[in-house]
PDB file of C-alpha atoms in Angstrom:
ATOM      1  CA  MET A   1     -62.273 -34.803   0.966  1.00 62.00           C
ATOM      2  CA  LYS A   2     -62.265 -34.254  -2.735  1.00 65.00           C
ATOM      3  CA  SER A   3     -64.442 -31.257  -2.313  1.00 71.00           C
ATOM      4  CA  ARG A   4     -61.950 -29.874   0.171  1.00 70.00           C
ATOM      5  CA  GLN A   5     -59.165 -30.544  -2.252  1.00 69.00           C
ATOM      6  CA  ASN A   6     -61.161 -28.891  -5.052  1.00 70.00           C
ATOM      7  CA  GLN A   7     -61.900 -25.979  -2.777  1.00 72.00           C
ATOM      8  CA  ALA A   8     -58.220 -25.666  -1.782  1.00 66.00           C
ATOM      9  CA  ALA A   9     -57.167 -25.986  -5.407  1.00 68.00           C
ATOM     10  CA  GLY A  10     -59.659 -23.269  -6.342  1.00 72.00           C
ATOM     11  CA  GLU A  11     -58.331 -20.978  -3.618  1.00 73.00           C
ATOM     12  CA  LEU A  12     -54.782 -21.724  -4.676  1.00 66.00           C
ATOM     13  CA  HIS A  13     -55.698 -21.001  -8.294  1.00 73.00           C
ATOM     14  CA  ARG A  14     -57.346 -17.674  -7.284  1.00 77.00           C
ATOM     15  CA  ALA A  15     -54.293 -16.787  -5.157  1.00 69.00           C
ATOM     16  CA  ILE A  16     -52.005 -17.517  -8.119  1.00 78.00           C
ATOM     17  CA  GLU A  17     -54.218 -15.355 -10.339  1.00 77.00           C
ATOM     18  CA  GLN A  18     -54.108 -12.556  -7.742  1.00 79.00           C
ATOM     19  CA  ILE A  19     -50.324 -12.891  -7.460  1.00 79.00           C
ATOM     20  CA  GLY A  20     -50.121 -12.716 -11.249  1.00 76.00           C
ATOM     21  CA  ALA A  21     -52.340  -9.629 -11.323  1.00 75.00           C
ATOM     22  CA  LEU A  22     -50.305  -8.081  -8.507  1.00 73.00           C
ATOM     23  CA  SER A  23     -47.119  -8.886 -10.413  1.00 76.00           C
ATOM     24  CA  ASP A  24     -48.562  -7.177 -13.508  1.00 76.00           C
ATOM     25  CA  LEU A  25     -49.458  -4.142 -11.389  1.00 76.00           C
ATOM     26  CA  LEU A  26     -45.948  -4.031  -9.909  1.00 73.00           C
ATOM     27  CA  ARG A  27     -44.368  -4.240 -13.397  1.00 79.00           C
ATOM     28  CA  ALA A  28     -46.665  -1.442 -14.599  1.00 78.00           C
ATOM     29  CA  ALA A  29     -45.852   0.657 -11.512  1.00 76.00           C
ATOM     30  CA  ALA A  30     -42.112   0.060 -12.015  1.00 77.00           C
ATOM     31  CA  GLY A  31     -42.450   1.111 -15.656  1.00 77.00           C
ATOM     32  CA  SER A  32     -44.439   4.156 -14.625  1.00 76.00           C
ATOM     33  CA  MET A  33     -41.866   5.031 -11.932  1.00 78.00           C
ATOM     34  CA  GLY A  34     -39.086   4.707 -14.509  1.00 76.00           C
ATOM     35  CA  SER A  35     -40.993   6.985 -16.843  1.00 76.00           C
ATOM     36  CA  MET A  36     -41.644   9.434 -14.018  1.00 75.00           C
ATOM     37  CA  GLN A  37     -37.929   9.349 -13.056  1.00 77.00           C
ATOM     38  CA  GLU A  38     -36.970  10.094 -16.671  1.00 77.00           C
ATOM     39  CA  ARG A  39     -39.391  13.030 -16.739  1.00 77.00           C
ATOM     40  CA  LEU A  40     -38.057  14.233 -13.378  1.00 73.00           C
ATOM     41  CA  ASP A  41     -34.470  13.984 -14.667  1.00 73.00           C
ATOM     42  CA  ARG A  42     -35.406  15.955 -17.802  1.00 76.00           C
ATOM     43  CA  ALA A  43     -37.200  18.583 -15.676  1.00 69.00           C
ATOM     44  CA  GLU A  44     -34.165  18.900 -13.381  1.00 76.00           C
ATOM     45  CA  ALA A  45     -31.893  19.274 -16.409  1.00 71.00           C
ATOM     46  CA  ARG A  46     -34.188  21.994 -17.808  1.00 74.00           C
ATOM     47  CA  ALA A  47     -34.265  23.787 -14.435  1.00 68.00           C
ATOM     48  CA  SER A  48     -30.485  23.650 -14.273  1.00 72.00           C
ATOM     49  CA  ARG A  49     -30.269  25.048 -17.809  1.00 69.00           C
ATOM     50  CA  VAL A  50     -32.741  27.818 -16.910  1.00 62.00           C
ATOM     51  CA  ASP A  51     -30.589  28.721 -13.877  1.00 65.00           C
ATOM     52  CA  GLU A  52     -27.508  28.741 -16.105  1.00 67.00           C
ATOM     53  CA  LEU A  53     -29.217  30.976 -18.678  1.00 58.00           C
ATOM     54  CA  GLU A  54     -30.495  33.354 -15.980  1.00 64.00           C
ATOM     55  CA  GLY A  55     -26.952  33.675 -14.624  1.00 61.00           C
ATOM     56  CA  GLU A  56     -25.645  34.388 -18.110  1.00 60.00           C
ATOM     57  CA  LEU A  57     -28.390  36.979 -18.632  1.00 57.00           C
ATOM     58  CA  ARG A  58     -27.457  38.712 -15.346  1.00 63.00           C
ATOM     59  CA  ARG A  59     -23.781  38.702 -16.371  1.00 60.00           C
ATOM     60  CA  LEU A  60     -24.557  40.157 -19.806  1.00 53.00           C
ATOM     61  CA  SER A  61     -26.917  42.746 -18.320  1.00 57.00           C
ATOM     62  CA  ASN A  62     -24.172  43.767 -15.916  1.00 55.00           C
ATOM     63  CA  GLU A  63     -21.701  44.043 -18.800  1.00 60.00           C
ATOM     64  CA  VAL A  64     -24.106  46.213 -20.768  1.00 80.00           C
ATOM     65  CA  HIS A  65     -24.446  48.632 -17.823  1.00 88.00           C
ATOM     66  CA  THR A  66     -20.865  48.521 -16.496  1.00 92.00           C
ATOM     67  CA  ASP A  67     -17.724  50.185 -17.797  1.00 93.00           C
ATOM     68  CA  GLN A  68     -15.300  47.312 -18.298  1.00 93.00           C
ATOM     69  CA  LEU A  69     -12.187  49.299 -17.375  1.00 93.00           C
ATOM     70  CA  THR A  70     -13.323  50.994 -14.168  1.00 95.00           C
ATOM     71  CA  GLN A  71     -16.086  48.568 -13.118  1.00 94.00           C
ATOM     72  CA  VAL A  72     -18.497  51.421 -12.388  1.00 95.00           C
ATOM     73  CA  ALA A  73     -21.684  52.178 -14.306  1.00 94.00           C
ATOM     74  CA  ASN A  74     -21.297  53.226 -17.923  1.00 94.00           C
ATOM     75  CA  ARG A  75     -23.657  55.624 -19.744  1.00 93.00           C
ATOM     76  CA  ARG A  76     -26.358  52.971 -20.024  1.00 93.00           C
ATOM     77  CA  GLY A  77     -26.019  52.223 -16.334  1.00 94.00           C
ATOM     78  CA  LEU A  78     -26.118  55.937 -15.574  1.00 93.00           C
ATOM     79  CA  ILE A  79     -29.284  56.420 -17.623  1.00 94.00           C
ATOM     80  CA  GLN A  80     -30.916  53.480 -15.875  1.00 93.00           C
ATOM     81  CA  ALA A  81     -29.873  54.681 -12.406  1.00 93.00           C
ATOM     82  CA  PHE A  82     -30.959  58.244 -13.196  1.00 93.00           C
ATOM     83  CA  GLY A  83     -34.385  57.015 -14.353  1.00 93.00           C
ATOM     84  CA  ILE A  84     -34.863  55.182 -11.076  1.00 93.00           C
ATOM     85  CA  GLU A  85     -33.685  58.131  -8.974  1.00 93.00           C
ATOM     86  CA  GLN A  86     -35.723  60.625 -11.014  1.00 92.00           C
ATOM     87  CA  ALA A  87     -38.929  58.637 -10.467  1.00 92.00           C
ATOM     88  CA  LYS A  88     -38.125  58.267  -6.772  1.00 92.00           C
ATOM     89  CA  ALA A  89     -37.391  62.003  -6.414  1.00 91.00           C
ATOM     90  CA  GLU A  90     -40.652  62.924  -8.134  1.00 91.00           C
ATOM     91  CA  ARG A  91     -42.619  60.463  -6.029  1.00 92.00           C
ATOM     92  CA  GLU A  92     -41.058  61.613  -2.750  1.00 91.00           C
ATOM     93  CA  ALA A  93     -40.730  65.304  -3.699  1.00 91.00           C
ATOM     94  CA  THR A  94     -36.948  65.255  -3.194  1.00 92.00           C
ATOM     95  CA  ARG A  95     -34.024  66.210  -5.393  1.00 91.00           C
ATOM     96  CA  VAL A  96     -31.042  64.422  -6.867  1.00 94.00           C
ATOM     97  CA  ALA A  97     -27.638  66.085  -6.841  1.00 95.00           C
ATOM     98  CA  LEU A  98     -25.695  65.477 -10.065  1.00 95.00           C
ATOM     99  CA  ALA A  99     -21.957  66.026 -10.111  1.00 95.00           C
ATOM    100  CA  LEU A 100     -19.669  65.925 -13.137  1.00 96.00           C
ATOM    101  CA  LEU A 101     -16.015  65.083 -12.426  1.00 95.00           C
ATOM    102  CA  ASP A 102     -13.318  65.635 -15.032  1.00 94.00           C
ATOM    103  CA  ILE A 103      -9.769  64.379 -14.371  1.00 93.00           C
ATOM    104  CA  ASP A 104      -7.306  67.269 -14.530  1.00 92.00           C
ATOM    105  CA  ASN A 105      -4.598  67.180 -17.229  1.00 92.00           C
ATOM    106  CA  PHE A 106      -5.589  63.696 -18.373  1.00 92.00           C
ATOM    107  CA  LYS A 107      -4.313  64.161 -21.939  1.00 93.00           C
ATOM    108  CA  LYS A 108      -0.925  65.262 -20.590  1.00 91.00           C
ATOM    109  CA  LEU A 109      -0.865  62.207 -18.296  1.00 88.00           C
ATOM    110  CA  ASN A 110      -1.582  59.913 -21.263  1.00 88.00           C
ATOM    111  CA  ASP A 111       0.972  61.663 -23.485  1.00 90.00           C
ATOM    112  CA  THR A 112       3.688  61.703 -20.819  1.00 87.00           C
ATOM    113  CA  LEU A 113       3.271  58.344 -19.070  1.00 86.00           C
ATOM    114  CA  GLY A 114       1.298  56.355 -21.645  1.00 87.00           C
ATOM    115  CA  HIS A 115      -2.250  55.130 -22.078  1.00 90.00           C
ATOM    116  CA  GLN A 116      -1.786  52.222 -19.691  1.00 91.00           C
ATOM    117  CA  THR A 117      -1.004  54.703 -16.921  1.00 89.00           C
ATOM    118  CA  GLY A 118      -4.027  56.733 -18.019  1.00 90.00           C
ATOM    119  CA  ASP A 119      -6.144  53.588 -17.629  1.00 93.00           C
ATOM    120  CA  GLU A 120      -4.670  53.043 -14.170  1.00 91.00           C
ATOM    121  CA  ALA A 121      -5.528  56.653 -13.268  1.00 92.00           C
ATOM    122  CA  LEU A 122      -9.144  56.089 -14.354  1.00 94.00           C
ATOM    123  CA  LYS A 123      -9.393  52.899 -12.296  1.00 94.00           C
ATOM    124  CA  TYR A 124      -7.736  54.586  -9.326  1.00 92.00           C
ATOM    125  CA  LEU A 125     -10.138  57.534  -9.404  1.00 93.00           C
ATOM    126  CA  ALA A 126     -13.155  55.245  -9.793  1.00 94.00           C
ATOM    127  CA  SER A 127     -12.186  52.980  -6.891  1.00 92.00           C
ATOM    128  CA  THR A 128     -11.316  55.913  -4.610  1.00 91.00           C
ATOM    129  CA  VAL A 129     -14.555  57.763  -5.361  1.00 92.00           C
ATOM    130  CA  ARG A 130     -16.691  54.633  -5.103  1.00 91.00           C
ATOM    131  CA  LEU A 131     -15.280  53.857  -1.650  1.00 90.00           C
ATOM    132  CA  ALA A 132     -15.949  57.414  -0.474  1.00 89.00           C
ATOM    133  CA  LEU A 133     -19.565  57.534  -1.664  1.00 91.00           C
ATOM    134  CA  ARG A 134     -22.633  56.465   0.249  1.00 92.00           C
ATOM    135  CA  GLN A 135     -24.257  53.183  -0.663  1.00 92.00           C
ATOM    136  CA  GLN A 136     -27.210  54.940  -2.339  1.00 93.00           C
ATOM    137  CA  ASP A 137     -24.958  57.100  -4.544  1.00 95.00           C
ATOM    138  CA  THR A 138     -24.090  56.043  -8.093  1.00 95.00           C
ATOM    139  CA  LEU A 139     -20.786  56.612  -9.837  1.00 96.00           C
ATOM    140  CA  ALA A 140     -20.698  56.294 -13.622  1.00 96.00           C
ATOM    141  CA  ARG A 141     -18.038  56.784 -16.245  1.00 96.00           C
ATOM    142  CA  TYR A 142     -19.616  59.232 -18.620  1.00 94.00           C
ATOM    143  CA  GLY A 143     -16.868  59.243 -21.206  1.00 88.00           C
ATOM    144  CA  GLY A 144     -13.088  59.407 -21.514  1.00 91.00           C
ATOM    145  CA  GLU A 145     -11.960  60.937 -18.233  1.00 94.00           C
ATOM    146  CA  GLU A 146     -15.386  62.224 -17.159  1.00 95.00           C
ATOM    147  CA  PHE A 147     -17.457  60.697 -14.396  1.00 96.00           C
ATOM    148  CA  VAL A 148     -20.935  61.477 -13.063  1.00 96.00           C
ATOM    149  CA  VAL A 149     -22.062  61.018  -9.478  1.00 96.00           C
ATOM    150  CA  LEU A 150     -25.775  60.747  -8.625  1.00 95.00           C
ATOM    151  CA  MET A 151     -26.489  61.639  -5.010  1.00 95.00           C
ATOM    152  CA  PRO A 152     -30.158  61.043  -4.194  1.00 95.00           C
ATOM    153  CA  ASP A 153     -31.923  63.230  -1.670  1.00 93.00           C
ATOM    154  CA  THR A 154     -28.830  65.398  -1.173  1.00 93.00           C
ATOM    155  CA  PRO A 155     -28.885  69.185  -0.758  1.00 94.00           C
ATOM    156  CA  ILE A 156     -26.461  70.981  -3.041  1.00 94.00           C
ATOM    157  CA  GLU A 157     -24.290  72.160  -0.119  1.00 95.00           C
ATOM    158  CA  GLU A 158     -23.769  68.548   1.034  1.00 94.00           C
ATOM    159  CA  ALA A 159     -22.970  67.450  -2.516  1.00 95.00           C
ATOM    160  CA  GLN A 160     -20.400  70.250  -2.848  1.00 95.00           C
ATOM    161  CA  GLN A 161     -18.861  69.270   0.493  1.00 94.00           C
ATOM    162  CA  ALA A 162     -18.661  65.627  -0.614  1.00 93.00           C
ATOM    163  CA  LEU A 163     -16.829  66.651  -3.787  1.00 93.00           C
ATOM    164  CA  THR A 164     -14.434  68.848  -1.835  1.00 93.00           C
ATOM    165  CA  ARG A 165     -13.682  65.945   0.545  1.00 92.00           C
ATOM    166  CA  LEU A 166     -13.012  63.713  -2.478  1.00 91.00           C
ATOM    167  CA  GLN A 167     -10.670  66.280  -4.010  1.00 91.00           C
ATOM    168  CA  ARG A 168      -8.737  66.575  -0.738  1.00 90.00           C
ATOM    169  CA  GLN A 169      -8.592  62.818  -0.320  1.00 88.00           C
ATOM    170  CA  LEU A 170      -7.142  62.383  -3.797  1.00 86.00           C
ATOM    171  CA  THR A 171      -4.479  65.078  -3.233  1.00 84.00           C
ATOM    172  CA  GLU A 172      -3.326  63.146  -0.148  1.00 85.00           C
ATOM    173  CA  GLN A 173      -2.958  59.880  -2.090  1.00 82.00           C
ATOM    174  CA  PHE A 174      -1.199  58.662  -5.211  1.00 77.00           C
ATOM    175  CA  PHE A 175      -0.371  55.509  -7.109  1.00 77.00           C
ATOM    176  CA  MET A 176       2.994  54.464  -8.484  1.00 77.00           C
ATOM    177  CA  HIS A 177       3.879  54.148 -12.146  1.00 73.00           C
ATOM    178  CA  GLU A 178       7.383  52.771 -12.540  1.00 80.00           C
ATOM    179  CA  GLU A 179       9.215  55.136 -10.165  1.00 81.00           C
ATOM    180  CA  HIS A 180       6.830  58.072 -10.526  1.00 78.00           C
ATOM    181  CA  LYS A 181       4.199  59.078  -8.002  1.00 82.00           C
ATOM    182  CA  VAL A 182       1.028  59.758  -9.955  1.00 83.00           C
ATOM    183  CA  PHE A 183      -1.444  62.126  -8.370  1.00 84.00           C
ATOM    184  CA  VAL A 184      -4.957  62.157  -9.780  1.00 90.00           C
ATOM    185  CA  THR A 185      -7.073  65.255  -9.284  1.00 89.00           C
ATOM    186  CA  PHE A 186     -10.329  66.385 -10.783  1.00 93.00           C
ATOM    187  CA  SER A 187     -12.394  69.466 -11.402  1.00 92.00           C
ATOM    188  CA  ALA A 188     -16.098  69.164 -10.718  1.00 94.00           C
ATOM    189  CA  GLY A 189     -19.410  70.875 -10.862  1.00 93.00           C
ATOM    190  CA  VAL A 190     -22.676  69.971  -9.173  1.00 95.00           C
ATOM    191  CA  THR A 191     -26.316  70.805  -9.764  1.00 94.00           C
ATOM    192  CA  LEU A 192     -29.714  69.658  -8.505  1.00 92.00           C
ATOM    193  CA  PHE A 193     -32.388  67.875 -10.469  1.00 87.00           C
TER     194      PHE A 193
END
């Protein structure tokens, strides 16, 4: 009987040792899981920061290529868009129509109704033209009251017709400044690249 008791005591002692070892393993695993969770939290925080920085970079890039007043491409945006369209035209053996639009009597408008009204005229022209263009066309503010339109893969006759339609559309519309109807018109020229 004593041998059975010794045997049972030995088994109990081994079981206690195994439970102790298992307990040590569980504590180590819990510590490791905590460490892994901390690393995961830090990685998620870094990923979130990277996303935030990428968004900021996109916003700044957009600002660098966009005219803040009219919200169309600025000169930098125009140069970038032209580079893309030029490469595409050369690759596909097509042409790009380039149109220069200049608002008529803009200085007189500014002098008579003020610079704020001049700014409104620029925004009005930009929004009207942008809505009338095709999706693949690019409108850019070149300077002051001058705008450039890039029309990829467009014969010169179609580009001229598009400009004529825009001129007619603008003569049929106006915006109000105080109690004055303000008509915005432009002169334009077009060429092929």
